[in-house]
PDB file of N, CA and C in Angstrom:
ATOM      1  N   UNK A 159     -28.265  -9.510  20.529  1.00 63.00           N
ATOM      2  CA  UNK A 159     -28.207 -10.058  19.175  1.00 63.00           C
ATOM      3  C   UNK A 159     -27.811  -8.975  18.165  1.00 63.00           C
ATOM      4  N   UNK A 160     -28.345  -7.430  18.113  1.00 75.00           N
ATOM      5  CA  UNK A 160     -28.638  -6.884  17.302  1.00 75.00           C
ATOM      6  C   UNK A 160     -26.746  -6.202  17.280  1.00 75.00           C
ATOM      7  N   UNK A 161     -26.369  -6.055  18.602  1.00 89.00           N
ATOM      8  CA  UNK A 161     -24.765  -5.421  19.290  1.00 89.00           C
ATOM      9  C   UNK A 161     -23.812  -6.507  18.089  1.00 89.00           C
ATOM     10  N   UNK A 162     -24.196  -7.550  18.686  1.00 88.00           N
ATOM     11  CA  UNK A 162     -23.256  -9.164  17.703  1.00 88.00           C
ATOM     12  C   UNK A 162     -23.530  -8.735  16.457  1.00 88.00           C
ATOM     13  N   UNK A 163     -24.476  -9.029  15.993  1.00 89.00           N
ATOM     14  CA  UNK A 163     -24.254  -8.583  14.321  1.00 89.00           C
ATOM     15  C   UNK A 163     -23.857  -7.235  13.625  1.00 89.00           C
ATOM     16  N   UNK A 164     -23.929  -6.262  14.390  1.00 93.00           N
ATOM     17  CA  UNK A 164     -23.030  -4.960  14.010  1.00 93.00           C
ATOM     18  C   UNK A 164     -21.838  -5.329  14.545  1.00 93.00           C
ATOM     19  N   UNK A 165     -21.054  -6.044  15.547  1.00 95.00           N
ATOM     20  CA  UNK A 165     -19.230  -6.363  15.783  1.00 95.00           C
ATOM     21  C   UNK A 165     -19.258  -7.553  14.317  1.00 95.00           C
ATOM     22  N   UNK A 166     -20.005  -8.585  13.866  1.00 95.00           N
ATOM     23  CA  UNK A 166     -19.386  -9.188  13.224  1.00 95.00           C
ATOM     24  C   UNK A 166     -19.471  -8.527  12.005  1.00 95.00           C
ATOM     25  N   UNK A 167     -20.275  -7.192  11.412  1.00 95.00           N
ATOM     26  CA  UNK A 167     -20.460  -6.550  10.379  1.00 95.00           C
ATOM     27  C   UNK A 167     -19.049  -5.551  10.121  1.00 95.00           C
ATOM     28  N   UNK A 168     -18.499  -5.071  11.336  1.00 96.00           N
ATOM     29  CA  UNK A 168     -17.207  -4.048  11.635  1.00 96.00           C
ATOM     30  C   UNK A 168     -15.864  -5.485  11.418  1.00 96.00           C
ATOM     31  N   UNK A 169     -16.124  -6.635  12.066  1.00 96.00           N
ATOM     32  CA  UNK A 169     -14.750  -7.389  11.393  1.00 96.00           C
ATOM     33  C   UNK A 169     -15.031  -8.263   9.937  1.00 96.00           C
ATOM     34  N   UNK A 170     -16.353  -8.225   9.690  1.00 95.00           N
ATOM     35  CA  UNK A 170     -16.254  -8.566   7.992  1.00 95.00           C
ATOM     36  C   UNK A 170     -15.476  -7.370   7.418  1.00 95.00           C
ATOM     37  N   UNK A 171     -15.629  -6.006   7.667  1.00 96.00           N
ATOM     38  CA  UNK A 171     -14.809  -4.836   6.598  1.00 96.00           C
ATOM     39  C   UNK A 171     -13.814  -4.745   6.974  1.00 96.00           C
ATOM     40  N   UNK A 172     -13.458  -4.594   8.605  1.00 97.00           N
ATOM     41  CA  UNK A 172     -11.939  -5.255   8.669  1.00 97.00           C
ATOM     42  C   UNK A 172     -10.855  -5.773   8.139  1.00 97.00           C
ATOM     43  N   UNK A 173     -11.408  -7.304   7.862  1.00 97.00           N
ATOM     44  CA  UNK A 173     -10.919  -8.113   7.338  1.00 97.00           C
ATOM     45  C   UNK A 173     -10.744  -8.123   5.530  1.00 97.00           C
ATOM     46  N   UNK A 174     -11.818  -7.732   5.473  1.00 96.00           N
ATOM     47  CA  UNK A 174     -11.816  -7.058   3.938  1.00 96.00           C
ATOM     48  C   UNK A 174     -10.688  -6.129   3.962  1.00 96.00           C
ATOM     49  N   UNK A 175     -10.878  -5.210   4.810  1.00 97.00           N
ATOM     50  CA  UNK A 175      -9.286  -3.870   4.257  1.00 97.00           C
ATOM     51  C   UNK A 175      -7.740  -4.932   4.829  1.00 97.00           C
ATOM     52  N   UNK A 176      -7.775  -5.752   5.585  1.00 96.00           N
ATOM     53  CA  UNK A 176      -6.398  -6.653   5.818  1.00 96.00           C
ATOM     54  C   UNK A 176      -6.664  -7.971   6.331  1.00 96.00           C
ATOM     55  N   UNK A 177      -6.558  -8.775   5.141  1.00 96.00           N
ATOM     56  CA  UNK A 177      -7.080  -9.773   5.241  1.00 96.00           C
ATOM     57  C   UNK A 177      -6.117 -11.035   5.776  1.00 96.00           C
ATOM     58  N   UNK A 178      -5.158 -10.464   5.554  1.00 95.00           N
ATOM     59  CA  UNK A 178      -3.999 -11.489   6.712  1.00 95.00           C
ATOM     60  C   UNK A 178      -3.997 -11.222   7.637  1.00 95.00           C
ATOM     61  N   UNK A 179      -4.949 -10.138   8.488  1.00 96.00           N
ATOM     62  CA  UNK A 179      -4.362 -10.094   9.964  1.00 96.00           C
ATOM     63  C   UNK A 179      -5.410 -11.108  10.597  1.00 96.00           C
ATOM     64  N   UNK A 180      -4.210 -12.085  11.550  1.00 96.00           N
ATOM     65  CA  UNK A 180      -5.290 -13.210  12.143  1.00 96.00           C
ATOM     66  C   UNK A 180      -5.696 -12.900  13.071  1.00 96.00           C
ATOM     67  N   UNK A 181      -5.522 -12.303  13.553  1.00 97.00           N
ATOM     68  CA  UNK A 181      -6.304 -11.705  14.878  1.00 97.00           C
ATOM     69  C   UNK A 181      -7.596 -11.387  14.538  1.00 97.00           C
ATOM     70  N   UNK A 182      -7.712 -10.760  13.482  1.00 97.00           N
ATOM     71  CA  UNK A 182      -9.243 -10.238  13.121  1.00 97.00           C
ATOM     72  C   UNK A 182      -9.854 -11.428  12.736  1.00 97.00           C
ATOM     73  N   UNK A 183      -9.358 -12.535  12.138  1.00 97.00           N
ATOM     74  CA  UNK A 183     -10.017 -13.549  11.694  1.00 97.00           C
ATOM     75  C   UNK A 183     -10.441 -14.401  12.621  1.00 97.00           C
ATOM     76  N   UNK A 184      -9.266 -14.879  14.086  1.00 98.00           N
ATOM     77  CA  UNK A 184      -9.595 -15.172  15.234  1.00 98.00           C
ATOM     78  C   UNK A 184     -10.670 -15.093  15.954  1.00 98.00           C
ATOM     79  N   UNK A 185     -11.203 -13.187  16.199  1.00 97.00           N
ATOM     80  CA  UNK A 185     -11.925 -13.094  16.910  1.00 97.00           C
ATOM     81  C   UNK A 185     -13.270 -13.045  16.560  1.00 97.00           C
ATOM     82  N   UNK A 186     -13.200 -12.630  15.115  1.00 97.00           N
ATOM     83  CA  UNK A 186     -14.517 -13.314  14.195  1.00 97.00           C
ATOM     84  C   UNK A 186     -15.004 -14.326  14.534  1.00 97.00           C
ATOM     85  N   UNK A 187     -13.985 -15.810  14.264  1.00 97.00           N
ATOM     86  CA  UNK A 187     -14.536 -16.898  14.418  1.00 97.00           C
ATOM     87  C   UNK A 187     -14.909 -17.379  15.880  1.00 97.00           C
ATOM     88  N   UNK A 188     -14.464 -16.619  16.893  1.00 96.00           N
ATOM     89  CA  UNK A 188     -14.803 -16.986  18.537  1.00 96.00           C
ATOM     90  C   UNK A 188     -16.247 -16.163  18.325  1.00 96.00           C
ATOM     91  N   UNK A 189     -16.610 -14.746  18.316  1.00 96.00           N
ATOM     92  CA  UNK A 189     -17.815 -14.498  18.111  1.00 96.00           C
ATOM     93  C   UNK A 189     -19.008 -15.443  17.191  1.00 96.00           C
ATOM     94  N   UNK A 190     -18.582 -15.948  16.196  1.00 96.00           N
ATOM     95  CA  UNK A 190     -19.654 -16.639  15.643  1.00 96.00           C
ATOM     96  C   UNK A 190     -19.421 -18.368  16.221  1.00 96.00           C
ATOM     97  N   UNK A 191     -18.597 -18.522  17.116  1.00 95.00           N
ATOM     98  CA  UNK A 191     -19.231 -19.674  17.736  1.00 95.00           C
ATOM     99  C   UNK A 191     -19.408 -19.257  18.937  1.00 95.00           C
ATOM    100  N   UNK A 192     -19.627 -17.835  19.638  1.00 94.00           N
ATOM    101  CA  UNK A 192     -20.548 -17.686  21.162  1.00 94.00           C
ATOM    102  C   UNK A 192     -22.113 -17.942  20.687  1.00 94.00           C
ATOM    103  N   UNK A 193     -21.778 -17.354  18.657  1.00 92.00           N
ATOM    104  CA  UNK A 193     -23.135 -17.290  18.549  1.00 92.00           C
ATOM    105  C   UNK A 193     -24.266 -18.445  17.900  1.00 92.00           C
ATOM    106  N   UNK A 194     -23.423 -19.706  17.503  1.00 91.00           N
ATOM    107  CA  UNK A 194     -23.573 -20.729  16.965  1.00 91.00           C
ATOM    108  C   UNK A 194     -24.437 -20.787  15.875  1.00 91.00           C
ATOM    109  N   UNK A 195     -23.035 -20.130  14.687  1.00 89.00           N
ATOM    110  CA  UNK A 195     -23.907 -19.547  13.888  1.00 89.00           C
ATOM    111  C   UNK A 195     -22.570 -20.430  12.954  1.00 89.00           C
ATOM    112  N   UNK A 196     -22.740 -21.638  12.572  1.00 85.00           N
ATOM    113  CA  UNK A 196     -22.303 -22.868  12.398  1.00 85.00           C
ATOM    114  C   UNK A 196     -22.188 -22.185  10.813  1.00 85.00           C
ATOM    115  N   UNK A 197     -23.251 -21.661  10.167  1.00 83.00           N
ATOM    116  CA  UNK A 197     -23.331 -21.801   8.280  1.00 83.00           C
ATOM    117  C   UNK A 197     -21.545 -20.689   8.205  1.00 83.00           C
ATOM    118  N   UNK A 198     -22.170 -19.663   9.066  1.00 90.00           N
ATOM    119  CA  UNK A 198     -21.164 -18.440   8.767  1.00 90.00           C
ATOM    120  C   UNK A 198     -19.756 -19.045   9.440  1.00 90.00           C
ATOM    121  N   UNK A 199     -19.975 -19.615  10.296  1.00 92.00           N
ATOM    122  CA  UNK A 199     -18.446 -19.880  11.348  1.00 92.00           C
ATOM    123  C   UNK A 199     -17.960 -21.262  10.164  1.00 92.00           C
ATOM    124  N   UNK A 200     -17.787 -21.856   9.616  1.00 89.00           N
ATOM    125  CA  UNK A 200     -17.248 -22.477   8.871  1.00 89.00           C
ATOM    126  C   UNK A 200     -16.918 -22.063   7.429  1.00 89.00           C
ATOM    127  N   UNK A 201     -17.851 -20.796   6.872  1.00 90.00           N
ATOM    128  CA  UNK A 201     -17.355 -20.101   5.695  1.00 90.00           C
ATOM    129  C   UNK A 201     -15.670 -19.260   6.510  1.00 90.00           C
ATOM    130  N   UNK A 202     -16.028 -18.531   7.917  1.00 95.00           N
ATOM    131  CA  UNK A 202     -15.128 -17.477   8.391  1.00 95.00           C
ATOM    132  C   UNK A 202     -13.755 -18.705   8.666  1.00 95.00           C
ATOM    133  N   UNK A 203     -13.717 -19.795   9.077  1.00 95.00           N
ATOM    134  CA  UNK A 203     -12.670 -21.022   9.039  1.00 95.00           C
ATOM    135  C   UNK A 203     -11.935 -21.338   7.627  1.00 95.00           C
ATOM    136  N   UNK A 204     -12.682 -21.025   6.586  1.00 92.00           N
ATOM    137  CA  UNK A 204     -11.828 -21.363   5.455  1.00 92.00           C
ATOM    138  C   UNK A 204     -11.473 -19.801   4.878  1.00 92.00           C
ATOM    139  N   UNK A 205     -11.940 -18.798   5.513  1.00 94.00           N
ATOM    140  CA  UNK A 205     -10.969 -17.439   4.847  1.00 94.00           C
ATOM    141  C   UNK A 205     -10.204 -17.815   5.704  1.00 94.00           C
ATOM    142  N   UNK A 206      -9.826 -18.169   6.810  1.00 96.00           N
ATOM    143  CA  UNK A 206      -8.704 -17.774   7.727  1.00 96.00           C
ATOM    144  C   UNK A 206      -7.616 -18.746   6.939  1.00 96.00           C
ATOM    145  N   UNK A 207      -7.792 -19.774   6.441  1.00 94.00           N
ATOM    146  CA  UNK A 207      -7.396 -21.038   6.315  1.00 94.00           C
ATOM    147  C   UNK A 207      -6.464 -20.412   5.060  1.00 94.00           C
ATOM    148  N   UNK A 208      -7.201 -19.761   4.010  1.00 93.00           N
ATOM    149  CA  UNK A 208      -7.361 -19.174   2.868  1.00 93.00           C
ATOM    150  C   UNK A 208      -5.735 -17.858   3.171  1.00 93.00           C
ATOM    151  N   UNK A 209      -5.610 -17.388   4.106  1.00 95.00           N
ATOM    152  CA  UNK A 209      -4.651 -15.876   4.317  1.00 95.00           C
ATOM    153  C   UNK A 209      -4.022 -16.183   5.274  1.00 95.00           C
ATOM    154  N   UNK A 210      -3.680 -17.493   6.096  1.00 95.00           N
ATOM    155  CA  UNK A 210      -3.225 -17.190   7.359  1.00 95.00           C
ATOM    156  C   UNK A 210      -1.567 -17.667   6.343  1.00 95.00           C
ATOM    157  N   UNK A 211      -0.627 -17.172   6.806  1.00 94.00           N
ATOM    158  CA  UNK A 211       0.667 -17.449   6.617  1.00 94.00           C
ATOM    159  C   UNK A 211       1.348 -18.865   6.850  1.00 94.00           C
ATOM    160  N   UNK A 212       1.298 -19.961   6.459  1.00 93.00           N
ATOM    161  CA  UNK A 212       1.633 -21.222   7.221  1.00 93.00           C
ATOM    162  C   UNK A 212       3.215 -21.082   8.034  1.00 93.00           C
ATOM    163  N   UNK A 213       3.932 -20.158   7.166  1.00 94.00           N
ATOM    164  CA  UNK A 213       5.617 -20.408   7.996  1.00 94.00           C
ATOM    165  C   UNK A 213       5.257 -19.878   9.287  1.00 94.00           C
ATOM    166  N   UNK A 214       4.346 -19.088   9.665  1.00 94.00           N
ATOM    167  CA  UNK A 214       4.543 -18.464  10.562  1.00 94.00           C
ATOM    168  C   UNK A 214       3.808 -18.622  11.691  1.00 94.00           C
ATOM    169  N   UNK A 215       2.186 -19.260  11.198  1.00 94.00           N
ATOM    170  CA  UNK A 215       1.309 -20.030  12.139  1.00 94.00           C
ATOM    171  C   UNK A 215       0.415 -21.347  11.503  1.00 94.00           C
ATOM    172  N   UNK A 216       1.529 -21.976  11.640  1.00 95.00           N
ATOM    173  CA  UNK A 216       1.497 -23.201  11.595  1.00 95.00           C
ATOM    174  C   UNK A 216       0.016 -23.853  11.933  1.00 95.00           C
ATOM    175  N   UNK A 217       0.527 -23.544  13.414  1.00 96.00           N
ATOM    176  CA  UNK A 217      -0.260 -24.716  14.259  1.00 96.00           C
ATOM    177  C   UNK A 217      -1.750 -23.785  14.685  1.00 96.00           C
ATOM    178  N   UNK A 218      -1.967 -22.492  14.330  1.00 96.00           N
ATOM    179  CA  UNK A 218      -3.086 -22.500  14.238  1.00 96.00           C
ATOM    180  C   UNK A 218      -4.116 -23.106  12.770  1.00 96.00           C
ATOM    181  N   UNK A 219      -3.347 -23.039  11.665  1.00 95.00           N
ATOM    182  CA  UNK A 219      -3.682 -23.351  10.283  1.00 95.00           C
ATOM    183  C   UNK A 219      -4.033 -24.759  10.922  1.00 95.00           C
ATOM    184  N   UNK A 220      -3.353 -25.719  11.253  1.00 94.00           N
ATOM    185  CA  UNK A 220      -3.577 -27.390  11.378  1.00 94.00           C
ATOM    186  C   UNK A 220      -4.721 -27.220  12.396  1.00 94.00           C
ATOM    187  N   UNK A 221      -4.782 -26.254  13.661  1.00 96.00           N
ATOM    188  CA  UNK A 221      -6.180 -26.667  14.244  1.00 96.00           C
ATOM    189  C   UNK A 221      -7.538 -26.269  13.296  1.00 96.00           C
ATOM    190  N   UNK A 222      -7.721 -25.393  12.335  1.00 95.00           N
ATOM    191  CA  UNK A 222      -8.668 -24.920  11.972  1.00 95.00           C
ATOM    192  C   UNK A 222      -8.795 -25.900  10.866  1.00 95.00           C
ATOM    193  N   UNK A 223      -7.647 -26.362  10.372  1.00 91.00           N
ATOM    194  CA  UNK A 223      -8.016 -27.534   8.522  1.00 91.00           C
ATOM    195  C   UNK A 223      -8.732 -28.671   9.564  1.00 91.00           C
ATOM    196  N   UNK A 224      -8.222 -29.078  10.782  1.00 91.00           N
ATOM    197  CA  UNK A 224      -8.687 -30.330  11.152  1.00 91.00           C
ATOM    198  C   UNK A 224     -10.613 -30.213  11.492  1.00 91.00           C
ATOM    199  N   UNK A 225     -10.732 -29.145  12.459  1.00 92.00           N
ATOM    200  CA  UNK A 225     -12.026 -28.715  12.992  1.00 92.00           C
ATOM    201  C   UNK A 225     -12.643 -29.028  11.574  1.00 92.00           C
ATOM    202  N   UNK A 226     -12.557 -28.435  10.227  1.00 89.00           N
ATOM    203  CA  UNK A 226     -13.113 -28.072   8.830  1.00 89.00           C
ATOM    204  C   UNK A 226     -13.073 -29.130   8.561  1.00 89.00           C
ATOM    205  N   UNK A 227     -12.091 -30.073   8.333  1.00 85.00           N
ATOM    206  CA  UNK A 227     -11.956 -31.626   7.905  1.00 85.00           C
ATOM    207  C   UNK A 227     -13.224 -32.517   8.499  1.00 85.00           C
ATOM    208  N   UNK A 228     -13.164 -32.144  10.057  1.00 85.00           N
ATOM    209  CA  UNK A 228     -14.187 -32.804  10.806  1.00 85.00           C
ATOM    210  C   UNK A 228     -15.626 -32.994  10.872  1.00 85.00           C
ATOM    211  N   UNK A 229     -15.758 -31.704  10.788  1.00 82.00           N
ATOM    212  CA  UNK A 229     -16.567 -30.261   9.903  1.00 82.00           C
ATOM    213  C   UNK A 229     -17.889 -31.298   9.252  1.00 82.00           C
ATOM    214  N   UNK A 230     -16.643 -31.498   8.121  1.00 80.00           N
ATOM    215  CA  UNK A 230     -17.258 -32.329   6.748  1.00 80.00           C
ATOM    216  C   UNK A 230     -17.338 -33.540   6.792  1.00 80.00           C
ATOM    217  N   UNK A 231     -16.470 -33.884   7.088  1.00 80.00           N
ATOM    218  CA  UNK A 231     -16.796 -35.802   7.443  1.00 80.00           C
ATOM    219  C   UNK A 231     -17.780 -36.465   7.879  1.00 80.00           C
ATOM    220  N   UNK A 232     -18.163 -35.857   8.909  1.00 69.00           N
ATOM    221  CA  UNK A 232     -19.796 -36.229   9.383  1.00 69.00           C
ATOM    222  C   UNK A 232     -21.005 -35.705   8.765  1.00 69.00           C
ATOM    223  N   UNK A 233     -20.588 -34.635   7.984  1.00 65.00           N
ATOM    224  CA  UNK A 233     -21.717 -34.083   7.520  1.00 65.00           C
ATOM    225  C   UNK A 233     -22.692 -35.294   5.987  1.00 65.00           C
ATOM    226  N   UNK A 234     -23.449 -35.246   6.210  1.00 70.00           N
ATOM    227  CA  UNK A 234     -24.059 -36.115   5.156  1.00 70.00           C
ATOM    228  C   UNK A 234     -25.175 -35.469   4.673  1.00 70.00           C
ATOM    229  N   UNK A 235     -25.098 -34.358   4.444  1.00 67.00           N
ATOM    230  CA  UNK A 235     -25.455 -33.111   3.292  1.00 67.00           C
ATOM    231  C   UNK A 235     -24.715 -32.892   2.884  1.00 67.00           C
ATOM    232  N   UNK A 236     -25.058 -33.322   0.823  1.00 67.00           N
ATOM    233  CA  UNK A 236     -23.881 -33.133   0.523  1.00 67.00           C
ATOM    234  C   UNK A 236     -24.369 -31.559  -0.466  1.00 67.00           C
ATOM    235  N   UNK A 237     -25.277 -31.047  -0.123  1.00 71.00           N
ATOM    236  CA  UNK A 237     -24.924 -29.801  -0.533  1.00 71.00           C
ATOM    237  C   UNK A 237     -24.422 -28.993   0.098  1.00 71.00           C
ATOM    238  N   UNK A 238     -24.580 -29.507   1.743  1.00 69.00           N
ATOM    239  CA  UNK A 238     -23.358 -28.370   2.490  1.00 69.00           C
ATOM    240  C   UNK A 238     -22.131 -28.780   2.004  1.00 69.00           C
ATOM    241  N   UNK A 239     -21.226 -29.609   1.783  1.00 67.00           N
ATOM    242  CA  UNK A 239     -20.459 -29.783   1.254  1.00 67.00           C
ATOM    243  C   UNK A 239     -20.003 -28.914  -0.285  1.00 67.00           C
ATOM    244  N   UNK A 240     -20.956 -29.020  -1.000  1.00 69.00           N
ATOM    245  CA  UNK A 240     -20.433 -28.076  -2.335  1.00 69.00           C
ATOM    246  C   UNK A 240     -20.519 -26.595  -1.570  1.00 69.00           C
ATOM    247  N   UNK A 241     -21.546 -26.414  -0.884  1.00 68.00           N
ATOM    248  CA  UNK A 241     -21.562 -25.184  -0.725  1.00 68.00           C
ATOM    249  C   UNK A 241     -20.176 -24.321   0.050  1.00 68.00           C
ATOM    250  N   UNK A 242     -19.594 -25.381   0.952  1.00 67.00           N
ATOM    251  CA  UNK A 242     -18.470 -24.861   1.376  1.00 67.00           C
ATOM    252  C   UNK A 242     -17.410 -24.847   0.510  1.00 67.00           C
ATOM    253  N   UNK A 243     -17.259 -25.959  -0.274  1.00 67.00           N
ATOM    254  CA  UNK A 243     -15.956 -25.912  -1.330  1.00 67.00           C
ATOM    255  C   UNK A 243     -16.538 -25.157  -2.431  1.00 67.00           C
ATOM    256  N   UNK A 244     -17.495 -24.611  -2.657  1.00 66.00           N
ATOM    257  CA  UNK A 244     -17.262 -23.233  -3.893  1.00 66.00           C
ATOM    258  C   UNK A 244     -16.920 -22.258  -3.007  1.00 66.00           C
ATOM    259  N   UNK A 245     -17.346 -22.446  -1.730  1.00 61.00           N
ATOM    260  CA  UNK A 245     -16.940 -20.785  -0.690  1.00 61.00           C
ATOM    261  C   UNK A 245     -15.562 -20.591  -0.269  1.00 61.00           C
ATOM    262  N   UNK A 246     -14.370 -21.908  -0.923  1.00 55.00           N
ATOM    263  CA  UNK A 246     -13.477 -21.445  -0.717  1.00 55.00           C
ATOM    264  C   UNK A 246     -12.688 -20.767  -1.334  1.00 55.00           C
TER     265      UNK A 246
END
């Protein structure tokens, strides 16, 4: 547990110093769903969403808006809901 939260602490500053690189945003978001850590892995889905380049990756942008779309649709808290759309 303690290993995971120092790797996801090294690609939060990461990503902070280059925030378009998707790779870093990628492997962020695979670590916080080994770790099903649902609050943070859906804030880390809308930075990616937020910097990823659409001309260039498309079709990862459309899998991550849909997962997020999905995300929310079922959700019936609607303060998770504000809480994600001020976090974007």
């Amino acid at each position: 547990e303690g290993d995971t939260d120092l790797v996801l602490f090294c690609y939060n500053n990461a990503i902070q110093c280059n925030p378009k690189n998707i790779k870093l945003h990628l492997d962020r978001i695979s670590l916080l769903e080994e770790k099903k850590d649902n609050k943070r892995l859906i804030l880390a889905k809308l930075m990616l969403l937020k910097y990823i380049d659409i001309d260039n990756n498309l079709e990862i942008y459309l899998k991550f808006f849909k997962q997020v779309l999905n995300e929310l649709k079922g959700e019936n808290d609607l303060t998770k809901k504000i809480f994600v759309l001020k976090n974007d």
